[in-house]
Short mmCIF file of C-alpha atoms in Angstrom, two decimals:
data_model
loop_
_atom_site.label_atom_id
_atom_site.label_comp_id
_atom_site.label_asym_id
_atom_site.label_seq_id
_atom_site.Cartn_x
_atom_site.Cartn_y
_atom_site.Cartn_z
CA MET Y 1 83.22 166.75 111.27
CA THR Y 2 86.63 165.54 110.19
CA ALA Y 3 89.90 167.31 110.69
CA ASP Y 4 93.58 166.64 110.13
CA ARG Y 5 96.67 168.81 110.52
CA THR Y 6 96.59 170.05 106.94
CA ASP Y 7 92.95 170.37 106.02
CA PRO Y 8 90.32 170.89 108.76
CA VAL Y 9 86.74 170.37 107.55
CA VAL Y 10 83.62 171.49 109.44
CA ARG Y 11 80.01 170.91 108.40
CA THR Y 12 77.39 173.65 108.66
CA PRO Y 13 73.66 173.47 107.78
CA TYR Y 14 74.49 175.02 104.40
CA GLY Y 15 77.40 172.74 103.53
CA ALA Y 16 80.91 171.72 104.56
CA VAL Y 17 83.85 174.15 104.64
CA ARG Y 18 87.54 173.34 104.39
CA GLY Y 19 89.96 175.58 106.25
CA ARG Y 20 93.70 175.58 106.87
CA TYR Y 21 95.99 174.95 109.79
CA GLU Y 22 98.25 177.97 110.28
CA HIS Y 23 100.74 178.06 113.15
CA GLY Y 24 98.76 175.36 114.96
CA THR Y 25 95.42 177.18 114.58
CA ALA Y 26 92.55 176.13 112.34
CA VAL Y 27 91.46 179.07 110.19
CA PHE Y 28 88.32 179.24 108.04
CA ARG Y 29 87.91 182.34 105.90
CA GLY Y 30 85.11 183.69 103.73
CA ILE Y 31 82.26 181.52 105.05
CA PRO Y 32 78.93 182.94 103.80
CA TYR Y 33 76.40 183.64 106.54
CA ALA Y 34 73.88 185.26 104.17
CA ALA Y 35 73.16 185.45 100.45
CA PRO Y 36 74.93 188.03 98.25
CA PRO Y 37 73.01 191.31 98.85
CA PHE Y 38 72.71 192.30 95.21
CA GLY Y 39 70.26 191.88 92.37
CA PRO Y 40 66.77 191.55 93.88
CA LEU Y 41 68.32 191.54 97.40
CA ARG Y 42 70.05 194.91 97.04
CA PHE Y 43 69.10 197.27 99.90
CA ARG Y 44 66.96 194.47 101.37
CA PRO Y 45 67.37 192.65 104.71
CA PRO Y 46 69.76 189.68 104.51
CA GLU Y 47 68.54 186.27 103.35
CA PRO Y 48 70.08 182.87 104.23
CA PRO Y 49 72.83 181.65 101.90
CA GLU Y 50 72.13 179.04 99.26
CA PRO Y 51 73.30 175.56 100.37
CA TRP Y 52 76.21 174.09 98.44
CA ASP Y 53 77.25 170.56 97.55
CA GLY Y 54 80.60 169.07 98.37
CA VAL Y 55 83.20 170.89 100.45
CA ARG Y 56 83.59 174.66 100.00
CA ASP Y 57 87.15 175.97 100.18
CA ALA Y 58 87.56 178.46 103.07
CA GLY Y 59 91.24 179.21 102.68
CA ALA Y 60 91.05 182.85 101.60
CA PHE Y 61 89.19 185.94 102.75
CA GLY Y 62 85.85 186.39 101.03
CA PRO Y 63 84.76 189.49 99.12
CA THR Y 64 84.65 192.75 101.04
CA ALA Y 65 81.60 195.00 101.00
CA PRO Y 66 81.62 197.77 98.35
CA LYS Y 67 83.33 200.87 99.75
CA PRO Y 68 85.24 203.90 98.54
CA PRO Y 69 88.97 203.99 99.31
CA TYR Y 70 90.34 206.11 102.12
CA SER Y 71 91.64 209.49 101.08
CA GLU Y 72 95.39 209.68 100.57
CA ALA Y 73 95.72 211.50 103.90
CA PHE Y 74 94.10 208.64 105.83
CA ALA Y 75 95.44 205.77 103.72
CA GLN Y 76 98.95 206.39 105.03
CA TYR Y 77 97.69 205.42 108.49
CA LEU Y 78 94.89 202.89 107.89
CA SER Y 79 94.90 199.65 105.93
CA ASP Y 80 91.71 198.71 104.04
CA PRO Y 81 92.09 195.70 101.69
CA VAL Y 82 89.61 195.15 98.87
CA VAL Y 83 88.55 191.64 97.84
CA PRO Y 84 86.27 191.78 94.76
CA GLY Y 85 83.04 189.82 94.44
CA ASP Y 86 79.35 189.90 95.35
CA ASP Y 87 79.34 187.33 98.17
CA CYS Y 88 80.40 189.93 100.74
CA LEU Y 89 78.25 188.75 103.67
CA ASN Y 90 80.86 186.38 105.00
CA LEU Y 91 82.83 185.72 108.16
CA ASN Y 92 86.07 184.11 109.32
CA VAL Y 93 86.80 181.72 112.19
CA TRP Y 94 90.08 181.11 114.03
CA THR Y 95 89.86 178.16 116.43
CA PRO Y 96 92.42 176.14 118.39
CA GLU Y 97 90.21 173.06 118.40
CA PRO Y 98 87.59 172.63 115.64
CA GLY Y 99 85.13 170.20 117.16
CA PRO Y 100 81.95 170.24 119.27
CA ALA Y 101 83.64 168.85 122.38
CA ALA Y 102 85.82 171.93 122.96
CA ARG Y 103 83.13 174.43 124.13
CA LEU Y 104 85.55 177.36 124.15
CA PRO Y 105 84.61 181.03 124.70
CA VAL Y 106 83.83 182.98 121.52
CA LEU Y 107 84.74 186.52 120.48
CA VAL Y 108 82.80 188.02 117.55
CA TRP Y 109 84.48 191.11 116.05
CA LEU Y 110 82.77 193.97 114.18
CA HIS Y 111 85.26 196.20 112.38
CA GLY Y 112 85.25 199.99 112.43
CA GLY Y 113 85.40 202.48 109.57
CA ALA Y 114 82.55 204.98 110.11
CA LEU Y 115 80.09 202.43 108.62
CA THR Y 116 81.55 203.30 105.21
CA ARG Y 117 84.93 201.53 105.13
CA GLY Y 118 86.84 198.65 106.69
CA SER Y 119 86.54 194.87 106.54
CA SER Y 120 87.43 191.67 108.36
CA ALA Y 121 90.46 191.27 106.05
CA VAL Y 122 92.42 194.09 107.73
CA PRO Y 123 95.63 192.35 108.92
CA VAL Y 124 95.50 194.08 112.32
CA TYR Y 125 92.34 192.00 113.04
CA ASP Y 126 94.10 188.65 112.65
CA GLY Y 127 92.56 186.29 115.21
CA ARG Y 128 95.56 184.02 115.71
CA ALA Y 129 96.54 185.38 119.13
CA PHE Y 130 93.03 184.94 120.52
CA ALA Y 131 92.89 181.34 119.25
CA ARG Y 132 96.38 180.75 120.68
CA ASP Y 133 94.99 181.75 124.07
CA GLY Y 134 91.92 179.51 123.97
CA VAL Y 135 89.29 181.75 122.33
CA VAL Y 136 87.35 181.00 119.16
CA PHE Y 137 87.58 184.23 117.18
CA VAL Y 138 85.03 185.28 114.52
CA SER Y 139 85.31 188.40 112.33
CA VAL Y 140 82.44 189.65 110.19
CA ASN Y 141 81.92 191.58 106.95
CA TYR Y 142 78.71 193.59 106.63
CA ARG Y 143 77.24 196.10 104.19
CA LEU Y 144 78.56 199.64 104.37
CA GLY Y 145 77.63 203.16 103.36
CA THR Y 146 74.63 203.61 101.10
CA GLU Y 147 74.15 199.84 100.71
CA GLY Y 148 74.11 199.25 104.46
CA TYR Y 149 72.84 202.44 106.07
CA GLY Y 150 71.04 204.49 103.44
CA LEU Y 151 67.56 205.50 104.57
CA PHE Y 152 64.86 205.02 101.93
CA PRO Y 153 61.05 205.05 101.94
CA ASP Y 154 60.77 201.73 100.07
CA THR Y 155 63.00 199.39 102.12
CA PRO Y 156 63.63 198.68 105.83
CA ALA Y 157 66.29 200.77 107.56
CA ASN Y 158 69.64 199.54 108.90
CA PRO Y 159 70.37 196.63 106.51
CA GLY Y 160 74.04 196.64 107.61
CA LEU Y 161 73.00 196.18 111.24
CA ARG Y 162 70.63 193.43 110.13
CA ASP Y 163 73.62 191.75 108.46
CA GLN Y 164 75.45 191.78 111.78
CA LEU Y 165 72.42 190.26 113.52
CA ALA Y 166 72.33 187.52 110.87
CA ALA Y 167 76.01 186.82 111.56
CA LEU Y 168 75.33 186.61 115.30
CA ARG Y 169 72.55 184.13 114.66
CA TRP Y 170 74.87 182.12 112.43
CA VAL Y 171 77.40 182.01 115.28
CA HIS Y 172 74.76 180.88 117.75
CA THR Y 173 73.74 178.03 115.44
CA ASN Y 174 77.10 176.94 114.05
CA ILE Y 175 79.95 177.88 116.36
CA ALA Y 176 79.83 174.69 118.44
CA ALA Y 177 81.00 172.73 115.38
CA PHE Y 178 84.07 175.01 115.26
CA GLY Y 179 84.86 174.47 118.95
CA GLY Y 180 82.95 177.40 120.43
CA ASP Y 181 80.37 177.66 123.17
CA PRO Y 182 77.24 179.51 121.93
CA GLU Y 183 76.40 180.38 125.55
CA ARG Y 184 79.70 182.26 126.00
CA VAL Y 185 79.71 184.74 123.11
CA THR Y 186 81.36 188.14 123.50
CA LEU Y 187 80.44 190.73 120.87
CA ALA Y 188 83.13 193.35 120.35
CA GLY Y 189 83.94 196.23 118.05
CA GLN Y 190 85.86 199.44 117.70
CA SER Y 191 84.50 202.83 116.56
CA ALA Y 192 81.56 202.06 114.23
CA GLY Y 193 81.91 198.42 115.27
CA ALA Y 194 81.46 199.45 118.90
CA ILE Y 195 78.44 201.60 118.04
CA SER Y 196 77.00 198.57 116.23
CA THR Y 197 77.78 196.34 119.21
CA GLY Y 198 75.87 198.69 121.50
CA ALA Y 199 72.89 198.76 119.14
CA LEU Y 200 72.82 194.96 118.87
CA ILE Y 201 72.98 194.19 122.59
CA ALA Y 202 70.10 196.67 123.02
CA ALA Y 203 68.06 195.13 120.17
CA PRO Y 204 65.10 192.93 121.19
CA GLN Y 205 65.92 190.40 118.42
CA ALA Y 206 69.45 189.88 119.77
CA GLN Y 207 68.59 189.19 123.39
CA GLY Y 208 70.17 185.93 124.55
CA LEU Y 209 72.76 185.85 121.76
CA VAL Y 210 75.48 187.75 123.64
CA ARG Y 211 76.94 187.14 127.10
CA ARG Y 212 79.51 189.95 127.15
CA ALA Y 213 80.32 193.02 125.04
CA VAL Y 214 83.38 195.17 124.36
CA LEU Y 215 82.93 198.79 123.22
CA GLN Y 216 86.21 200.34 122.04
CA SER Y 217 85.98 204.05 121.20
CA GLY Y 218 82.33 203.95 120.24
CA ALA Y 219 79.28 204.52 122.46
CA PRO Y 220 75.78 203.21 121.65
CA GLU Y 221 73.84 205.76 119.65
CA ALA Y 222 71.16 206.32 117.06
CA VAL Y 223 71.66 209.27 114.73
CA GLU Y 224 68.87 211.57 113.65
CA ARG Y 225 67.01 210.17 110.68
CA ASP Y 226 67.20 213.52 108.91
CA LYS Y 227 71.00 213.43 109.09
CA VAL Y 228 71.00 210.21 107.02
CA ARG Y 229 68.21 211.48 104.76
CA ARG Y 230 70.29 214.56 103.96
CA MET Y 231 73.16 212.32 102.92
CA VAL Y 232 70.86 210.27 100.68
CA ARG Y 233 69.27 213.40 99.19
CA ARG Y 234 72.68 214.90 98.55
CA MET Y 235 73.65 211.76 96.61
CA ALA Y 236 70.31 211.64 94.78
CA ASN Y 237 70.73 215.25 93.65
CA ARG Y 238 74.20 214.52 92.29
CA LEU Y 239 72.92 211.42 90.49
CA ARG Y 240 69.70 213.16 89.37
CA ILE Y 241 67.51 210.28 90.55
CA PRO Y 242 64.74 209.90 93.15
CA ALA Y 243 65.89 209.23 96.72
CA THR Y 244 64.50 205.68 96.70
CA ALA Y 245 66.12 202.28 97.05
CA GLU Y 246 64.69 201.25 93.69
CA ALA Y 247 66.37 204.17 91.93
CA PHE Y 248 69.67 203.71 93.80
CA ALA Y 249 69.71 199.99 92.99
CA ALA Y 250 69.75 200.83 89.27
CA VAL Y 251 72.93 202.92 89.61
CA ASP Y 252 76.29 201.46 88.66
CA ARG Y 253 78.08 200.37 91.84
CA ASP Y 254 81.32 202.25 91.17
CA LEU Y 255 79.42 205.44 90.36
CA LEU Y 256 77.44 205.06 93.58
CA LEU Y 257 80.64 204.70 95.62
CA HIS Y 258 82.21 207.74 93.95
CA THR Y 259 79.09 209.80 94.61
CA GLN Y 260 78.98 208.63 98.22
CA ALA Y 261 82.60 209.68 98.76
CA GLU Y 262 81.97 213.11 97.25
CA ALA Y 263 78.77 213.68 99.22
CA GLY Y 264 80.45 212.82 102.53
CA ARG Y 265 83.78 214.49 101.83
CA LEU Y 266 83.41 217.23 104.45
CA SER Y 267 81.74 215.15 107.16
CA SER Y 268 83.71 213.87 110.15
CA PRO Y 269 83.23 213.02 113.85
CA VAL Y 270 84.58 216.46 114.76
CA LEU Y 271 82.93 218.53 112.04
CA GLY Y 272 79.62 216.66 111.95
CA GLY Y 273 77.56 216.97 108.79
CA PRO Y 274 75.37 214.51 106.86
CA SER Y 275 76.55 210.93 107.26
CA PHE Y 276 75.41 207.36 107.52
CA GLY Y 277 74.47 205.87 110.88
CA ILE Y 278 72.17 203.56 112.77
CA VAL Y 279 68.66 205.03 113.08
CA VAL Y 280 65.64 204.22 115.21
CA ASP Y 281 63.48 202.10 112.93
CA GLY Y 282 60.69 200.86 115.21
CA ASP Y 283 61.82 197.29 114.63
CA LEU Y 284 65.44 196.20 115.11
CA VAL Y 285 66.18 199.54 116.80
CA PRO Y 286 62.90 200.48 118.51
CA ARG Y 287 64.50 203.29 120.56
CA ASP Y 288 67.84 204.95 121.20
CA PRO Y 289 70.22 202.09 122.16
CA LEU Y 290 72.07 204.07 124.83
CA GLN Y 291 68.88 204.98 126.61
CA ALA Y 292 67.56 201.41 126.35
CA LEU Y 293 70.74 200.12 128.00
CA ILE Y 294 70.78 202.85 130.65
CA ASP Y 295 67.17 202.16 131.57
CA GLY Y 296 68.07 198.51 132.14
CA GLU Y 297 65.45 197.17 129.77
CA ALA Y 298 67.95 195.44 127.49
CA ALA Y 299 70.96 193.16 127.99
CA ARG Y 300 70.51 193.05 131.75
CA ASP Y 301 72.97 190.16 132.13
CA VAL Y 302 75.57 191.38 129.63
CA ASP Y 303 78.96 192.34 131.12
CA LEU Y 304 80.62 195.39 129.53
CA LEU Y 305 84.24 196.31 128.86
CA MET Y 306 84.47 199.79 127.35
CA GLY Y 307 86.81 202.70 126.95
CA TRP Y 308 88.56 205.21 124.74
CA THR Y 309 91.98 206.47 123.75
CA ARG Y 310 93.28 209.60 125.43
CA ASP Y 311 93.69 211.54 122.18
CA GLU Y 312 90.92 210.07 120.02
CA TYR Y 313 90.51 213.26 118.01
CA ARG Y 314 94.06 213.30 116.67
CA LEU Y 315 93.27 210.67 114.03
CA TRP Y 316 90.31 212.79 112.96
CA LEU Y 317 92.31 216.03 112.74
CA VAL Y 318 95.99 215.28 112.02
CA PRO Y 319 95.62 213.67 108.54
CA GLY Y 320 95.18 216.23 105.83
CA GLY Y 321 96.22 219.18 107.98
CA LEU Y 322 92.87 219.65 109.73
CA VAL Y 323 94.65 220.62 112.97
CA GLU Y 324 96.08 223.71 111.30
CA ARG Y 325 92.78 224.59 109.67
CA VAL Y 326 90.87 224.32 112.96
CA ASP Y 327 93.53 226.39 114.72
CA ARG Y 328 93.21 229.10 112.07
CA LEU Y 329 89.44 229.16 112.53
CA GLY Y 330 89.90 229.72 116.27
CA SER Y 331 86.68 231.00 117.82
CA VAL Y 332 84.68 229.88 114.78
CA ALA Y 333 85.86 226.30 115.37
CA LEU Y 334 84.93 226.53 119.05
CA ALA Y 335 81.48 227.78 118.08
CA GLY Y 336 81.13 224.76 115.81
CA ALA Y 337 82.16 222.48 118.66
CA MET Y 338 79.52 224.09 120.89
CA ALA Y 339 76.89 223.30 118.27
CA ARG Y 340 78.27 219.75 117.88
CA CYS Y 341 78.16 219.22 121.66
CA HIS Y 342 74.88 221.11 122.29
CA CYS Y 343 76.45 223.44 124.84
CA GLY Y 344 77.01 227.15 125.47
CA HIS Y 345 80.01 229.46 125.80
CA GLU Y 346 80.80 228.54 129.39
CA VAL Y 347 81.85 225.02 128.41
CA PRO Y 348 84.79 225.92 126.12
CA ARG Y 349 85.78 228.52 128.70
CA GLY Y 350 85.93 225.75 131.27
CA TYR Y 351 88.10 223.64 129.00
CA ARG Y 352 90.34 226.67 128.42
CA ASP Y 353 90.69 227.11 132.19
CA LEU Y 354 91.77 223.48 132.45
CA HIS Y 355 94.17 223.66 129.51
CA PRO Y 356 95.39 227.27 129.22
CA ASP Y 357 98.10 226.36 126.70
CA ALA Y 358 95.92 224.20 124.46
CA SER Y 359 95.32 225.18 120.85
CA PRO Y 360 91.77 225.60 119.49
CA ALA Y 361 92.10 222.20 117.73
CA GLU Y 362 93.02 220.50 121.01
CA LEU Y 363 90.09 222.11 122.84
CA VAL Y 364 87.66 221.22 120.06
CA GLY Y 365 88.98 217.66 119.93
CA GLN Y 366 88.64 217.09 123.66
CA MET Y 367 85.17 218.60 123.77
CA VAL Y 368 83.96 216.35 120.95
CA THR Y 369 85.68 213.27 122.44
CA ASP Y 370 83.94 213.89 125.76
CA HIS Y 371 80.60 214.44 124.04
CA LEU Y 372 80.79 211.39 121.78
CA LEU Y 373 82.59 208.93 124.04
CA ARG Y 374 83.50 209.67 127.63
CA ILE Y 375 80.21 211.10 128.84
CA PRO Y 376 77.87 208.48 127.29
CA MET Y 377 80.15 205.67 128.48
CA HIS Y 378 80.18 207.10 131.99
CA ARG Y 379 76.39 207.24 131.93
CA LEU Y 380 76.24 203.65 130.75
CA ALA Y 381 78.69 202.47 133.43
CA ASP Y 382 76.74 204.37 136.09
CA ALA Y 383 73.61 202.48 135.08
CA ARG Y 384 75.41 199.10 135.28
CA PRO Y 385 77.72 199.14 138.32
CA GLY Y 386 79.39 195.86 139.15
CA SER Y 387 79.34 194.54 135.60
CA SER Y 388 81.07 197.38 133.71
CA TYR Y 389 84.83 197.76 133.32
CA VAL Y 390 86.26 201.02 131.95
CA TYR Y 391 89.71 201.75 130.52
CA GLU Y 392 91.67 204.57 128.89
CA PHE Y 393 94.44 203.83 126.37
CA ALA Y 394 97.22 206.38 126.87
CA TRP Y 395 100.30 205.19 124.93
CA PRO Y 396 101.29 207.83 122.34
CA SER Y 397 102.17 206.72 118.83
CA ASN Y 398 105.79 206.84 117.76
CA LEU Y 399 104.62 208.80 114.72
CA PRO Y 400 104.57 212.61 114.99
CA ARG Y 401 101.50 214.37 116.41
CA LEU Y 402 99.18 211.33 116.58
CA GLY Y 403 99.42 210.88 120.34
CA ALA Y 404 97.16 208.14 121.76
CA CYS Y 405 94.81 208.49 118.81
CA HIS Y 406 91.67 206.70 117.65
CA ALA Y 407 92.29 203.05 116.60
CA LEU Y 408 95.85 202.97 117.97
CA GLU Y 409 94.94 200.40 120.64
CA LEU Y 410 93.88 197.76 118.10
CA GLY Y 411 97.36 196.36 117.46
CA PHE Y 412 97.77 195.90 121.21
CA VAL Y 413 94.39 194.25 121.77
CA PHE Y 414 94.98 191.80 118.91
CA ASP Y 415 98.70 191.39 119.65
CA THR Y 416 99.40 192.24 116.02
CA GLY Y 417 101.61 195.23 116.71
CA GLN Y 418 104.50 193.83 114.69
CA THR Y 419 102.54 193.80 111.42
CA PRO Y 420 103.34 196.54 108.88
CA GLU Y 421 99.66 197.59 108.93
CA SER Y 422 99.76 198.22 112.66
CA ALA Y 423 103.01 200.14 112.31
CA ARG Y 424 101.24 202.56 109.95
CA LEU Y 425 99.57 204.04 113.02
CA ALA Y 426 101.94 203.13 115.85
CA GLY Y 427 105.29 203.53 114.14
CA GLU Y 428 108.15 201.12 114.69
CA GLY Y 429 108.96 199.70 118.10
CA ALA Y 430 105.52 199.48 119.73
CA PRO Y 431 106.02 197.99 123.22
CA GLN Y 432 105.26 194.26 123.33
CA GLU Y 433 104.75 194.46 127.10
CA LEU Y 434 101.71 196.69 126.58
CA ALA Y 435 100.34 194.27 123.98
CA ASP Y 436 100.80 191.40 126.44
CA THR Y 437 98.94 193.37 129.11
CA MET Y 438 96.02 194.47 126.93
CA HIS Y 439 95.56 191.25 124.98
CA SER Y 440 95.56 189.16 128.17
CA ALA Y 441 93.01 191.53 129.75
CA TRP Y 442 90.67 191.09 126.77
CA VAL Y 443 91.14 187.30 126.88
CA ARG Y 444 90.35 187.29 130.60
CA PHE Y 445 87.19 189.29 130.01
CA VAL Y 446 86.01 187.06 127.14
CA THR Y 447 86.76 183.94 129.16
CA GLY Y 448 85.45 184.90 132.58
CA GLY Y 449 84.07 188.44 132.54
CA ASP Y 450 86.92 190.06 134.54
CA PRO Y 451 89.72 191.89 132.68
CA GLY Y 452 91.86 192.17 135.79
CA TRP Y 453 90.75 195.37 137.48
CA GLU Y 454 87.78 196.32 139.62
CA PRO Y 455 84.38 196.92 138.06
CA TRP Y 456 82.77 200.34 137.97
CA ASP Y 457 81.19 201.48 141.21
CA THR Y 458 80.80 204.72 143.14
CA ALA Y 459 84.61 205.14 143.15
CA ARG Y 460 84.51 205.26 139.31
CA PRO Y 461 87.66 203.26 138.52
CA VAL Y 462 89.23 203.71 135.08
CA ARG Y 463 92.20 201.51 134.16
CA ILE Y 464 94.93 203.57 132.47
CA LEU Y 465 96.85 201.46 129.95
CA GLY Y 466 100.04 202.68 128.30
CA ASP Y 467 101.00 205.58 130.56
CA GLY Y 468 103.87 203.72 132.23
CA GLU Y 469 102.83 200.77 134.38
CA PRO Y 470 99.05 200.16 134.28
CA TYR Y 471 97.24 201.89 137.12
CA THR Y 472 93.70 202.78 138.10
CA ALA Y 473 92.43 206.36 138.27
CA TYR Y 474 89.45 207.11 140.51
CA GLY Y 475 87.14 210.13 140.91
CA PRO Y 476 86.30 212.78 141.74
CA ARG Y 477 83.87 213.59 139.00
CA ASP Y 478 80.64 215.50 138.81
CA PRO Y 479 77.94 212.87 139.53
CA GLU Y 480 75.48 214.57 137.20
CA LEU Y 481 77.72 215.26 134.22
CA GLY Y 482 80.01 212.24 134.17
CA LEU Y 483 83.21 214.25 133.77
CA TRP Y 484 86.17 211.98 134.37
CA PRO Y 485 89.49 213.33 135.69
CA ALA Y 486 91.38 211.71 132.81
CA THR Y 487 89.75 214.38 130.66
CA ALA Y 488 91.93 216.85 132.54
CA GLY Y 489 94.93 214.53 132.63
CA ALA Y 490 94.41 213.28 136.19
CA ALA Y 491 96.34 210.25 137.33
CA GLY Y 492 94.95 208.30 140.24
CA THR Y 493 96.76 205.77 142.39
CA ALA Y 494 95.89 202.12 141.91
CA GLY Y 495 94.11 200.63 144.86
CA THR Y 496 93.36 203.98 146.51
CA PRO Y 497 89.79 205.11 145.77
CA GLY Y 498 89.50 208.84 145.37
CA ALA Y 499 93.24 209.44 145.10
CA VAL Y 500 94.24 211.93 142.39
CA ASP Y 501 96.85 214.61 142.05
CA GLY Y 502 95.66 217.67 143.94
CA ALA Y 503 96.12 220.19 141.13
CA HIS Y 504 94.37 217.94 138.63
CA ALA Y 505 91.54 217.30 141.04
CA ALA Y 506 91.10 221.03 141.56
CA ARG Y 507 90.97 221.66 137.83
CA SER Y 508 88.50 218.82 137.34
CA ALA Y 509 86.30 220.23 140.09
CA GLU Y 510 86.61 223.68 138.52
CA LEU Y 511 85.38 222.37 135.18
CA ALA Y 512 82.47 220.62 136.84
CA ALA Y 513 81.57 223.83 138.67
CA THR Y 514 81.78 225.79 135.41
CA VAL Y 515 79.36 223.46 133.69
CA ARG Y 516 76.99 223.51 136.67
CA ARG Y 517 76.93 227.32 136.47
CA LEU Y 518 76.19 227.02 132.79
CA ARG Y 519 73.25 224.75 133.46
CA ARG Y 520 71.84 227.11 136.05
CA SER Y 521 72.24 230.15 133.80
CA VAL Y 522 71.35 228.99 130.29
CA GLY Y 523 70.25 225.37 130.65
CA ALA Y 524 72.85 224.03 128.19
CA ARG Y 525 73.27 220.27 127.68
CA LEU Y 526 76.34 218.10 127.40
CA HIS Y 527 74.38 214.99 126.39
#
């Protein structure tokens, strides 16, 4: 390895790469970790990249995976750059010290985007601040949508997840040359990236590759295989082809993306519907990842930092006027939420008792947020006391109606809140003090496993970030259901286990009692 202040060069088993020094940090972009997944490799598991001669330039982001653009309603809030080209299985490295003697902690980032959009080139994911603070930061591109998560009878499932595993293995083999310690790797992601992170730390093939994990607004899960099959069949019917990988591989890429967007147009986290997702495949995902982690069979020594935003659902419902549509549907929307959450009528009644002034959209959003995020994360933390740290992000966006919505915390975690792309979601004037607090907590966790507040135990501490000065909220909660008082807006007192506002505690206990009555009477499930 040779390096100077203008042109750092690092050698990998496949060839040398030349990066750039930017603001005192060595940055390498677009490094291939697997071969281009097209031609005979389309819909197939990833293969190693072809070695190259000489020094490969790594000054610019590599191609992004094929993906449809966000709708106009979402594009005003979310940035999603497109870099053309086939060599989309690539990654980027930010490092303060490119050399094997450094042995710095490593953070590997998996982007979100519902497994259909997003990339490592999103400016909010710039790794400079992590490198500034002594962390080697790696961000990964992986296959998306039909290419990455279509389910076909003639090819293995979950190729996008297999891409991520290939990237992790690349990190384990190569990161020391970039200044990282392969024994101190934290795998992190938000939304679909967090779901992928949970699946990977539970995967038998990934054991030993990850020391810590961060799950931001995404709990480990495997979706029903039929849900993905319905998405594939819907596309096949529109294209008038068999629902096989061979037939899909013969379709023009742009046509496939257009068809995918049309087939998934009405699906969403709140509404449900056919969609792409990680499925149990008997191989990389031998069983449901959440249950594997709860049972303690996988990732026994992996520390967890996980949490959600207080108003996750607002990003799902505010763009495009879905809030108004759900409110107009009223009881019909609540019935849909009951089906989405596998529960009966007593549950929305309990939420209504807690929030008598809430609109139907707010009730539906909170029910789905609890079902998808809070409850499974509580179950996971309960199964791993002492090594799990839980947070809630509560700062409301400066933009109208978004509140503390899904993905809003990213600019604070990355300390990129001053970028125009972050301002799309946060508005102007996001508080730098909150970014300092959150970014330093993530750095502390990656470096030493402690973000700066107490780990989960029987007091159930949740760190509230963004609602004034950071504080810790503690129980009570129903020990069977995992209902957290923050769901009802409770605010605990830092350092005082069990301390919550009396009225909030009463409402939280009332909701728990409501759901217990429901279980006794009709046997409904919340998870």
